[in-house]
mmCIF file of C-alpha atoms and ligand atoms in Angstrom:
data_model
loop_
_atom_site.group_PDB
_atom_site.id
_atom_site.type_symbol
_atom_site.label_atom_id
_atom_site.label_comp_id
_atom_site.label_asym_id
_atom_site.label_seq_id
_atom_site.Cartn_x
_atom_site.Cartn_y
_atom_site.Cartn_z
ATOM 1 C CA MET T 101 20.142 -108.556 -35.413
ATOM 2 C CA THR T 102 23.339 -107.031 -36.072
ATOM 3 C CA ALA T 103 26.719 -109.131 -34.869
ATOM 4 C CA VAL T 104 28.150 -107.708 -31.875
ATOM 5 C CA SER T 105 31.753 -108.699 -32.991
ATOM 6 C CA ASP T 106 33.162 -108.961 -35.597
ATOM 7 C CA VAL T 107 36.378 -110.648 -34.409
ATOM 8 C CA SER T 108 36.203 -114.812 -34.266
ATOM 9 C CA PRO T 109 36.237 -116.243 -32.137
ATOM 10 C CA GLU T 110 34.310 -113.354 -30.186
ATOM 11 C CA PRO T 111 35.462 -111.777 -27.399
ATOM 12 C CA ILE T 112 35.795 -112.718 -24.173
ATOM 13 C CA VAL T 113 34.586 -109.620 -21.489
ATOM 14 C CA TYR T 114 34.167 -109.086 -17.759
ATOM 15 C CA LEU T 115 31.050 -108.138 -16.419
ATOM 16 C CA ASN T 116 30.631 -108.197 -12.389
ATOM 17 C CA GLY T 117 32.810 -110.788 -11.603
ATOM 18 C CA GLU T 118 32.824 -113.327 -14.574
ATOM 19 C CA LEU T 119 34.510 -113.792 -17.942
ATOM 20 C CA VAL T 120 31.883 -114.480 -20.089
ATOM 21 C CA PRO T 121 31.827 -114.365 -23.884
ATOM 22 C CA LEU T 122 30.387 -111.024 -25.432
ATOM 23 C CA SER T 123 26.995 -112.159 -26.594
ATOM 24 C CA GLU T 124 26.156 -113.859 -23.208
ATOM 25 C CA ALA T 125 27.232 -110.342 -21.315
ATOM 26 C CA ARG T 126 24.172 -109.251 -20.002
ATOM 27 C CA VAL T 127 22.804 -106.016 -17.811
ATOM 28 C CA PRO T 128 19.141 -105.860 -16.487
ATOM 29 C CA VAL T 129 17.128 -103.306 -18.280
ATOM 30 C CA LEU T 130 16.965 -101.306 -14.858
ATOM 31 C CA ASP T 131 20.865 -100.793 -15.020
ATOM 32 C CA ARG T 132 21.188 -97.268 -14.692
ATOM 33 C CA GLY T 133 23.650 -96.860 -17.762
ATOM 34 C CA PHE T 134 21.029 -98.049 -20.159
ATOM 35 C CA ILE T 135 17.756 -96.296 -18.036
ATOM 36 C CA PHE T 136 19.923 -92.924 -17.548
ATOM 37 C CA GLY T 137 23.498 -92.902 -19.143
ATOM 38 C CA ASP T 138 25.019 -92.895 -15.764
ATOM 39 C CA GLY T 139 28.119 -93.998 -16.051
ATOM 40 C CA ILE T 140 31.675 -93.510 -17.434
ATOM 41 C CA TYR T 141 33.884 -95.340 -19.438
ATOM 42 C CA GLU T 142 37.801 -95.598 -20.361
ATOM 43 C CA VAL T 143 39.330 -96.586 -24.031
ATOM 44 C CA ALA T 144 43.436 -97.417 -23.353
ATOM 45 C CA PRO T 145 45.629 -98.563 -25.940
ATOM 46 C CA LEU T 146 47.548 -102.032 -25.218
ATOM 47 C CA TYR T 147 50.279 -102.480 -27.868
ATOM 48 C CA ALA T 148 51.642 -105.532 -28.820
ATOM 49 C CA HIS T 149 55.750 -105.762 -28.857
ATOM 50 C CA ALA T 150 58.435 -108.744 -29.100
ATOM 51 C CA GLY T 151 57.589 -110.666 -25.780
ATOM 52 C CA GLY T 152 54.742 -109.016 -24.778
ATOM 53 C CA ARG T 153 52.096 -106.410 -24.618
ATOM 54 C CA SER T 154 52.104 -103.446 -22.400
ATOM 55 C CA ALA T 155 49.355 -100.621 -21.971
ATOM 56 C CA PHE T 156 50.437 -96.993 -23.333
ATOM 57 C CA ARG T 157 49.918 -94.760 -20.439
ATOM 58 C CA LEU T 158 47.534 -96.864 -18.475
ATOM 59 C CA ALA T 159 48.442 -95.206 -15.175
ATOM 60 C CA GLN T 160 47.301 -91.841 -16.788
ATOM 61 C CA HIS T 161 43.774 -93.955 -18.081
ATOM 62 C CA LEU T 162 43.294 -95.057 -14.525
ATOM 63 C CA ALA T 163 44.022 -92.035 -13.058
ATOM 64 C CA ARG T 164 40.963 -90.356 -15.189
ATOM 65 C CA LEU T 165 38.565 -93.273 -14.529
ATOM 66 C CA ALA T 166 39.313 -92.384 -11.155
ATOM 67 C CA ARG T 167 38.527 -88.332 -11.302
ATOM 68 C CA SER T 168 35.712 -89.314 -13.887
ATOM 69 C CA VAL T 169 33.770 -91.972 -11.206
ATOM 70 C CA GLY T 170 34.710 -89.525 -8.175
ATOM 71 C CA LYS T 171 33.144 -86.732 -10.022
ATOM 72 C CA ILE T 172 29.672 -88.656 -10.629
ATOM 73 C CA GLY T 173 29.616 -90.088 -6.307
ATOM 74 C CA ILE T 174 30.597 -93.901 -7.556
ATOM 75 C CA ALA T 175 33.260 -95.270 -5.168
ATOM 76 C CA ASN T 176 35.951 -96.710 -7.955
ATOM 77 C CA PRO T 177 35.309 -100.359 -7.434
ATOM 78 C CA PHE T 178 39.062 -101.074 -7.876
ATOM 79 C CA ASP T 179 42.187 -99.607 -7.162
ATOM 80 C CA ASP T 180 45.146 -99.588 -10.066
ATOM 81 C CA ALA T 181 46.779 -102.580 -9.701
ATOM 82 C CA GLY T 182 42.828 -103.724 -9.542
ATOM 83 C CA TRP T 183 42.358 -102.358 -12.652
ATOM 84 C CA ARG T 184 45.731 -104.002 -14.319
ATOM 85 C CA ASP T 185 45.083 -107.458 -13.066
ATOM 86 C CA LEU T 186 41.587 -107.358 -14.680
ATOM 87 C CA ILE T 187 42.699 -105.742 -18.158
ATOM 88 C CA ASP T 188 45.858 -108.925 -17.770
ATOM 89 C CA ARG T 189 42.839 -111.309 -16.548
ATOM 90 C CA VAL T 190 40.966 -110.007 -20.203
ATOM 91 C CA VAL T 191 43.784 -110.395 -22.146
ATOM 92 C CA ALA T 192 44.886 -113.496 -20.963
ATOM 93 C CA ALA T 193 41.305 -114.754 -21.756
ATOM 94 C CA ASN T 194 41.301 -113.598 -25.426
ATOM 95 C CA GLN T 195 44.977 -114.564 -26.392
ATOM 96 C CA THR T 196 43.441 -118.192 -25.208
ATOM 97 C CA HIS T 197 39.740 -118.403 -25.938
ATOM 98 C CA GLY T 198 38.967 -115.096 -27.756
ATOM 99 C CA GLY T 199 40.113 -113.742 -31.397
ATOM 100 C CA LEU T 200 43.179 -111.618 -30.028
ATOM 101 C CA ARG T 201 46.632 -112.722 -31.416
ATOM 102 C CA ALA T 202 49.480 -111.979 -29.211
ATOM 103 C CA ASP T 203 51.010 -109.813 -31.987
ATOM 104 C CA GLN T 204 47.876 -107.367 -32.603
ATOM 105 C CA ASP T 205 47.539 -104.170 -31.067
ATOM 106 C CA ALA T 206 44.593 -103.822 -28.817
ATOM 107 C CA LEU T 207 41.822 -101.437 -27.275
ATOM 108 C CA ALA T 208 40.606 -102.034 -23.538
ATOM 109 C CA TYR T 209 37.471 -100.391 -22.682
ATOM 110 C CA ILE T 210 36.153 -100.016 -19.638
ATOM 111 C CA GLN T 211 32.650 -99.228 -18.154
ATOM 112 C CA VAL T 212 31.478 -98.358 -14.840
ATOM 113 C CA THR T 213 27.749 -97.655 -14.243
ATOM 114 C CA ARG T 214 26.055 -96.640 -10.915
ATOM 115 C CA GLY T 215 24.498 -100.264 -10.768
ATOM 116 C CA VAL T 216 20.659 -101.537 -11.165
ATOM 117 C CA ALA T 217 17.889 -100.451 -8.862
ATOM 118 C CA LYS T 218 14.373 -98.981 -9.136
ATOM 119 C CA ARG T 219 13.801 -96.272 -11.267
ATOM 120 C CA GLY T 220 14.425 -92.387 -10.131
ATOM 121 C CA HIS T 221 16.389 -90.078 -10.982
ATOM 122 C CA ALA T 222 18.758 -89.132 -7.766
ATOM 123 C CA PHE T 223 21.345 -91.777 -6.612
ATOM 124 C CA PRO T 224 19.711 -94.606 -4.900
ATOM 125 C CA ALA T 225 21.498 -95.971 -1.940
ATOM 126 C CA GLY T 226 23.659 -99.127 -1.148
ATOM 127 C CA ILE T 227 23.794 -100.626 -5.008
ATOM 128 C CA GLN T 228 26.840 -102.160 -6.819
ATOM 129 C CA PRO T 229 28.509 -100.691 -9.482
ATOM 130 C CA THR T 230 28.262 -102.635 -12.912
ATOM 131 C CA VAL T 231 31.865 -103.090 -14.168
ATOM 132 C CA PHE T 232 32.304 -104.187 -18.177
ATOM 133 C CA VAL T 233 36.031 -104.769 -19.503
ATOM 134 C CA MET T 234 36.211 -105.600 -22.894
ATOM 135 C CA VAL T 235 39.270 -106.281 -24.761
ATOM 136 C CA THR T 236 39.494 -105.926 -28.772
ATOM 137 C CA PRO T 237 41.877 -105.293 -31.621
ATOM 138 C CA LEU T 238 42.865 -101.983 -32.269
ATOM 139 C CA HIS T 239 42.971 -101.200 -36.280
ATOM 140 C CA LEU T 240 44.795 -97.899 -36.282
ATOM 141 C CA PRO T 241 43.875 -95.485 -39.541
ATOM 142 C CA ASP T 242 46.865 -95.165 -42.194
ATOM 143 C CA ALA T 243 48.529 -91.793 -40.445
ATOM 144 C CA ALA T 244 49.983 -91.127 -43.838
ATOM 145 C CA GLN T 245 46.957 -90.310 -45.470
ATOM 146 C CA GLY T 246 45.441 -86.863 -43.890
ATOM 147 C CA VAL T 247 41.653 -87.080 -43.180
ATOM 148 C CA HIS T 248 38.499 -84.927 -44.011
ATOM 149 C CA CYS T 249 36.747 -83.001 -41.382
ATOM 150 C CA VAL T 250 33.367 -81.202 -41.218
ATOM 151 C CA SER T 251 32.872 -78.687 -38.423
ATOM 152 C CA ALA T 252 29.272 -77.799 -36.149
ATOM 153 C CA GLU T 253 28.697 -76.098 -33.354
ATOM 154 C CA ASP T 254 29.280 -77.815 -30.095
ATOM 155 C CA ARG T 255 25.702 -78.159 -28.474
ATOM 156 C CA ARG T 256 26.504 -80.629 -25.738
ATOM 157 C CA TRP T 257 26.578 -80.241 -21.848
ATOM 158 C CA LEU T 258 28.944 -78.592 -20.229
ATOM 159 C CA ASN T 259 30.213 -81.423 -18.305
ATOM 160 C CA CYS T 260 32.652 -82.730 -21.245
ATOM 161 C CA ASP T 261 35.527 -83.340 -18.631
ATOM 162 C CA ILE T 262 33.657 -86.394 -17.245
ATOM 163 C CA LYS T 263 34.072 -89.085 -19.543
ATOM 164 C CA SER T 264 30.813 -89.990 -19.284
ATOM 165 C CA VAL T 265 28.802 -93.001 -21.471
ATOM 166 C CA SER T 266 26.073 -89.691 -21.574
ATOM 167 C CA LEU T 267 27.633 -89.309 -25.362
ATOM 168 C CA LEU T 268 24.546 -88.490 -27.286
ATOM 169 C CA GLY T 269 26.045 -85.292 -27.966
ATOM 170 C CA ASN T 270 28.873 -86.944 -29.537
ATOM 171 C CA VAL T 271 27.119 -89.886 -31.304
ATOM 172 C CA LEU T 272 25.304 -87.263 -33.403
ATOM 173 C CA MET T 273 28.369 -85.254 -34.494
ATOM 174 C CA ALA T 274 29.736 -88.823 -35.682
ATOM 175 C CA GLN T 275 26.696 -89.427 -37.616
ATOM 176 C CA TYR T 276 27.427 -86.075 -38.926
ATOM 177 C CA ALA T 277 30.637 -86.902 -40.325
ATOM 178 C CA ALA T 278 29.591 -90.115 -41.549
ATOM 179 C CA GLU T 279 26.979 -88.724 -43.459
ATOM 180 C CA ASN T 280 29.385 -85.923 -44.921
ATOM 181 C CA ASP T 281 32.076 -88.764 -45.843
ATOM 182 C CA ALA T 282 34.218 -87.361 -42.891
ATOM 183 C CA PHE T 283 36.520 -88.899 -40.657
ATOM 184 C CA GLU T 284 35.336 -86.390 -37.353
ATOM 185 C CA THR T 285 33.253 -83.315 -37.126
ATOM 186 C CA ILE T 286 35.362 -80.478 -35.499
ATOM 187 C CA GLN T 287 32.983 -78.686 -32.785
ATOM 188 C CA PHE T 288 33.050 -74.997 -32.181
ATOM 189 C CA ARG T 289 31.103 -73.353 -28.925
ATOM 190 C CA ASP T 290 30.329 -69.869 -29.669
ATOM 191 C CA GLY T 291 32.943 -69.076 -32.470
ATOM 192 C CA VAL T 292 35.253 -71.157 -29.875
ATOM 193 C CA LEU T 293 36.998 -74.329 -30.908
ATOM 194 C CA THR T 294 36.627 -77.294 -28.559
ATOM 195 C CA GLU T 295 37.260 -81.031 -29.289
ATOM 196 C CA GLY T 296 36.056 -83.510 -32.298
ATOM 197 C CA SER T 297 33.289 -86.244 -31.309
ATOM 198 C CA SER T 298 36.272 -88.523 -29.963
ATOM 199 C CA SER T 299 39.315 -86.607 -30.537
ATOM 200 C CA ASN T 300 40.927 -83.585 -28.970
ATOM 201 C CA VAL T 301 42.130 -81.251 -31.762
ATOM 202 C CA TRP T 302 45.597 -79.191 -32.343
ATOM 203 C CA MET T 303 46.393 -76.052 -34.502
ATOM 204 C CA VAL T 304 49.717 -75.380 -35.712
ATOM 205 C CA LYS T 305 49.977 -71.753 -36.579
ATOM 206 C CA GLY T 306 53.493 -70.195 -37.717
ATOM 207 C CA GLY T 307 55.354 -73.563 -36.368
ATOM 208 C CA VAL T 308 53.527 -73.089 -32.464
ATOM 209 C CA LEU T 309 51.318 -75.541 -31.308
ATOM 210 C CA TYR T 310 48.237 -74.693 -30.246
ATOM 211 C CA ALA T 311 45.043 -76.361 -27.901
ATOM 212 C CA PRO T 312 42.131 -75.620 -26.505
ATOM 213 C CA PRO T 313 43.089 -74.952 -22.971
ATOM 214 C CA ARG T 314 41.994 -77.882 -20.274
ATOM 215 C CA SER T 315 38.586 -77.324 -19.335
ATOM 216 C CA HIS T 316 35.020 -78.581 -18.708
ATOM 217 C CA LYS T 317 34.600 -77.728 -22.219
ATOM 218 C CA ILE T 318 36.604 -80.749 -23.586
ATOM 219 C CA LEU T 319 37.786 -84.089 -22.465
ATOM 220 C CA GLU T 320 41.093 -84.160 -21.198
ATOM 221 C CA GLY T 321 42.711 -86.385 -23.367
ATOM 222 C CA ILE T 322 45.576 -88.371 -22.378
ATOM 223 C CA ARG T 323 47.300 -87.940 -25.075
ATOM 224 C CA TYR T 324 47.058 -84.241 -24.329
ATOM 225 C CA GLY T 325 49.513 -84.442 -21.748
ATOM 226 C CA LEU T 326 51.818 -86.551 -23.643
ATOM 227 C CA ILE T 327 52.047 -84.343 -27.001
ATOM 228 C CA GLU T 328 52.175 -81.530 -24.506
ATOM 229 C CA GLU T 329 55.553 -83.858 -23.456
ATOM 230 C CA LEU T 330 56.143 -84.695 -26.865
ATOM 231 C CA THR T 331 56.242 -80.871 -28.321
ATOM 232 C CA ALA T 332 59.033 -79.844 -25.582
ATOM 233 C CA GLU T 333 61.136 -83.765 -26.945
ATOM 234 C CA CYS T 334 60.442 -82.009 -30.251
ATOM 235 C CA GLY T 335 61.311 -78.529 -29.489
ATOM 236 C CA ILE T 336 57.918 -77.463 -30.864
ATOM 237 C CA ARG T 337 56.784 -74.262 -28.869
ATOM 238 C CA PHE T 338 53.296 -75.526 -27.415
ATOM 239 C CA GLU T 339 50.542 -73.027 -26.326
ATOM 240 C CA ALA T 340 47.201 -74.062 -24.592
ATOM 241 C CA ARG T 341 44.797 -71.100 -25.460
ATOM 242 C CA GLU T 342 41.244 -70.134 -26.858
ATOM 243 C CA ILE T 343 41.291 -70.547 -30.914
ATOM 244 C CA THR T 344 38.894 -69.067 -32.545
ATOM 245 C CA GLU T 345 37.196 -70.624 -35.775
ATOM 246 C CA ALA T 346 38.681 -67.921 -37.824
ATOM 247 C CA GLU T 347 41.747 -68.741 -36.839
ATOM 248 C CA LEU T 348 41.243 -72.753 -37.096
ATOM 249 C CA ARG T 349 39.918 -72.178 -40.763
ATOM 250 C CA ALA T 350 43.671 -70.305 -41.153
ATOM 251 C CA ALA T 351 45.875 -73.015 -39.994
ATOM 252 C CA ASP T 352 48.944 -74.282 -41.277
ATOM 253 C CA GLU T 353 47.981 -77.693 -39.834
ATOM 254 C CA ILE T 354 45.437 -79.382 -37.822
ATOM 255 C CA ILE T 355 45.957 -82.373 -36.136
ATOM 256 C CA VAL T 356 43.561 -84.595 -34.029
ATOM 257 C CA SER T 357 44.357 -87.407 -31.480
ATOM 258 C CA SER T 358 42.986 -89.940 -29.365
ATOM 259 C CA ALA T 359 43.317 -93.232 -27.991
ATOM 260 C CA THR T 360 42.282 -95.071 -31.723
ATOM 261 C CA LYS T 361 43.907 -92.273 -33.689
ATOM 262 C CA GLU T 362 46.776 -91.629 -32.117
ATOM 263 C CA VAL T 363 47.734 -88.455 -33.939
ATOM 264 C CA LEU T 364 46.132 -87.820 -37.314
ATOM 265 C CA PRO T 365 46.608 -85.232 -39.847
ATOM 266 C CA VAL T 366 43.721 -82.853 -40.778
ATOM 267 C CA THR T 367 44.257 -82.156 -44.436
ATOM 268 C CA ARG T 368 40.554 -80.403 -45.528
ATOM 269 C CA LEU T 369 38.097 -78.961 -43.408
ATOM 270 C CA ASP T 370 34.732 -78.668 -44.664
ATOM 271 C CA GLY T 371 36.554 -79.423 -48.012
ATOM 272 C CA GLN T 372 38.961 -76.398 -48.141
ATOM 273 C CA PRO T 373 42.504 -77.228 -47.810
ATOM 274 C CA VAL T 374 43.763 -77.328 -44.476
ATOM 275 C CA GLY T 375 47.559 -75.210 -45.161
ATOM 276 C CA ALA T 376 49.163 -76.829 -48.076
ATOM 277 C CA GLY T 377 46.284 -79.511 -47.852
ATOM 278 C CA LYS T 378 48.859 -82.363 -47.152
ATOM 279 C CA PRO T 379 50.147 -83.687 -43.712
ATOM 280 C CA GLY T 380 52.757 -80.958 -42.244
ATOM 281 C CA ALA T 381 55.693 -80.723 -40.823
ATOM 282 C CA VAL T 382 54.792 -80.561 -37.133
ATOM 283 C CA PHE T 383 51.995 -83.634 -37.749
ATOM 284 C CA ALA T 384 55.188 -85.304 -38.707
ATOM 285 C CA ALA T 385 57.593 -84.710 -36.082
ATOM 286 C CA LEU T 386 54.866 -85.662 -33.324
ATOM 287 C CA TYR T 387 53.572 -88.546 -35.055
ATOM 288 C CA ALA T 388 57.549 -89.562 -35.231
ATOM 289 C CA ALA T 389 58.208 -88.639 -31.657
ATOM 290 C CA TYR T 390 54.829 -90.772 -30.573
ATOM 291 C CA GLN T 391 56.284 -93.893 -32.367
ATOM 292 C CA ARG T 392 59.449 -93.597 -30.283
ATOM 293 C CA ALA T 393 57.231 -92.995 -26.932
ATOM 294 C CA LYS T 394 55.450 -96.502 -27.727
ATOM 295 C CA ALA T 395 58.802 -97.530 -27.976
ATOM 296 C CA LYS T 396 60.183 -96.972 -24.892
ATOM 297 C CA GLN T 397 57.248 -97.850 -23.084
ATOM 298 C CA ALA T 398 57.975 -101.381 -24.749
ATOM 299 C CA GLN T 399 61.161 -101.609 -23.682
ATOM 300 C CA GLU T 400 60.222 -100.238 -20.282
ATOM 301 C CA ALA T 401 57.830 -103.114 -19.928
ATOM 302 C CA GLN T 402 60.419 -105.703 -21.229
ATOM 303 C CA THR T 403 62.613 -105.082 -19.013
ATOM 304 C CA ALA T 404 60.479 -105.120 -16.036
ATOM 305 C CA GLN T 405 58.815 -108.492 -17.011
ATOM 306 C CA GLN T 406 62.505 -109.996 -17.612
ATOM 307 C CA ALA T 407 63.292 -108.503 -13.961
ATOM 308 C CA GLN T 408 60.058 -110.228 -12.581
ATOM 309 C CA GLN T 409 61.317 -113.210 -14.027
ATOM 310 C CA GLY T 410 64.756 -113.290 -12.941
ATOM 311 C CA VAL T 411 63.073 -112.571 -9.177
ATOM 312 C CA GLU T 412 60.772 -115.343 -9.882
ATOM 313 C CA ASN T 413 63.180 -117.939 -11.614
ATOM 314 C CA GLU T 414 65.190 -117.134 -8.026
ATOM 315 C CA SER T 415 63.172 -117.876 -5.759
ATOM 316 C CA ARG T 416 61.997 -121.083 -7.447
ATOM 317 C CA GLU T 417 66.149 -122.115 -7.405
ATOM 318 C CA ARG T 418 66.211 -120.953 -3.598
ATOM 319 C CA LEU T 419 62.905 -123.446 -3.170
ATOM 320 C CA THR T 420 64.358 -126.592 -5.056
ATOM 321 C CA VAL T 421 67.952 -126.024 -2.806
HETATM 322 N N1 PDD P 200 37.490 -90.860 -27.218
HETATM 323 N N2 PDD P 200 37.366 -86.115 -26.585
HETATM 324 C C1 PDD P 200 36.545 -86.720 -26.467
HETATM 325 C C2 PDD P 200 35.284 -86.126 -26.410
HETATM 326 C C3 PDD P 200 36.597 -88.070 -26.529
HETATM 327 O O1 PDD P 200 35.758 -88.778 -27.210
HETATM 328 C C4 PDD P 200 38.067 -88.947 -27.228
HETATM 329 C C5 PDD P 200 38.577 -89.803 -26.650
HETATM 330 C C6 PDD P 200 39.173 -87.553 -26.736
HETATM 331 C C7 PDD P 200 40.507 -88.345 -26.814
HETATM 332 O O2 PDD P 200 41.490 -88.952 -25.542
HETATM 333 P P1 PDD P 200 42.223 -89.705 -25.370
HETATM 334 O O3 PDD P 200 43.271 -89.449 -25.746
HETATM 335 O O4 PDD P 200 42.366 -90.345 -23.785
HETATM 336 O O5 PDD P 200 41.757 -91.238 -26.400
HETATM 337 C C8 PDD P 200 39.262 -86.402 -26.319
HETATM 338 C C9 PDD P 200 37.255 -92.451 -26.993
HETATM 339 C C10 PDD P 200 38.866 -92.952 -27.983
HETATM 340 C C11 PDD P 200 36.456 -93.179 -27.252
HETATM 341 O O6 PDD P 200 35.259 -92.456 -26.815
HETATM 342 O O7 PDD P 200 36.170 -94.377 -27.922
#
């Protein structure tokens, strides 16, 4: 059997109320996630910083998770505080018993499926969702090196706004990239840009940043809203509109974004150089702004932790007087 983890000791994961080593986590074969791909997921970065670790834009990730379960008629198993608490527990377990160092960036993977039931397509009544949370080290790609992408027709279903675990269309596109020594496959639907197999795609032309509008044809990345904010901060004009294949091929810059990639410059598309064939000025500005946003969030988390510590110390002192 192929190893399920390259982390040693292996990750400790949460599955339906229990913390267990990854290799011991089991779901029944009639779980609808296995049988139908009937479930959703989230992937959120947890950055390590001096004095702790903080989730990046977790409120937005949890809001998207709530939208995803809502769109497929699963009751959200936890509220935001419950999810945060769960992630904290999994992080703590991995820092104590798993292979996660306190100074390592990490990724929280959350999956919710409709649960286990006798096989039948329509929703069964009265079943409990399956809840899985895994935290693993995050290794960011080198952003200074541009990546090479290939392109293909987007043949996925039309509910791409749901972060569904039914990912066969995306898997085939990622495999197409791998077979062509490319980092990512950029997809077009009827000659119009949609997104990558696991990333959003951005185009720069004449100093303006363009992205496909939010719709059912793409997953709205948590970086979508973030990058929109960063353009305002950097004084870069941003426009959400349809981008044709011809426009993308004539772009000055192409950028891909996701939780696991942050922002990355695409320097070749289908073997042709993008613009000058090297990371561009808009990418550089957004990358720097992204790092500032991370530092700001880490600072805020640290201040909040210190304030919380202060409150706890004060009440402990009051109790001992
Ligand atoms: N994927 N579009 C698709 C199809 C994606 O799968 C992803 C992320 C994104 C970017 O979303 P965000 O900025 O929230 O990461 C867009 C994650 C990382 C994954 O499947 O592992």
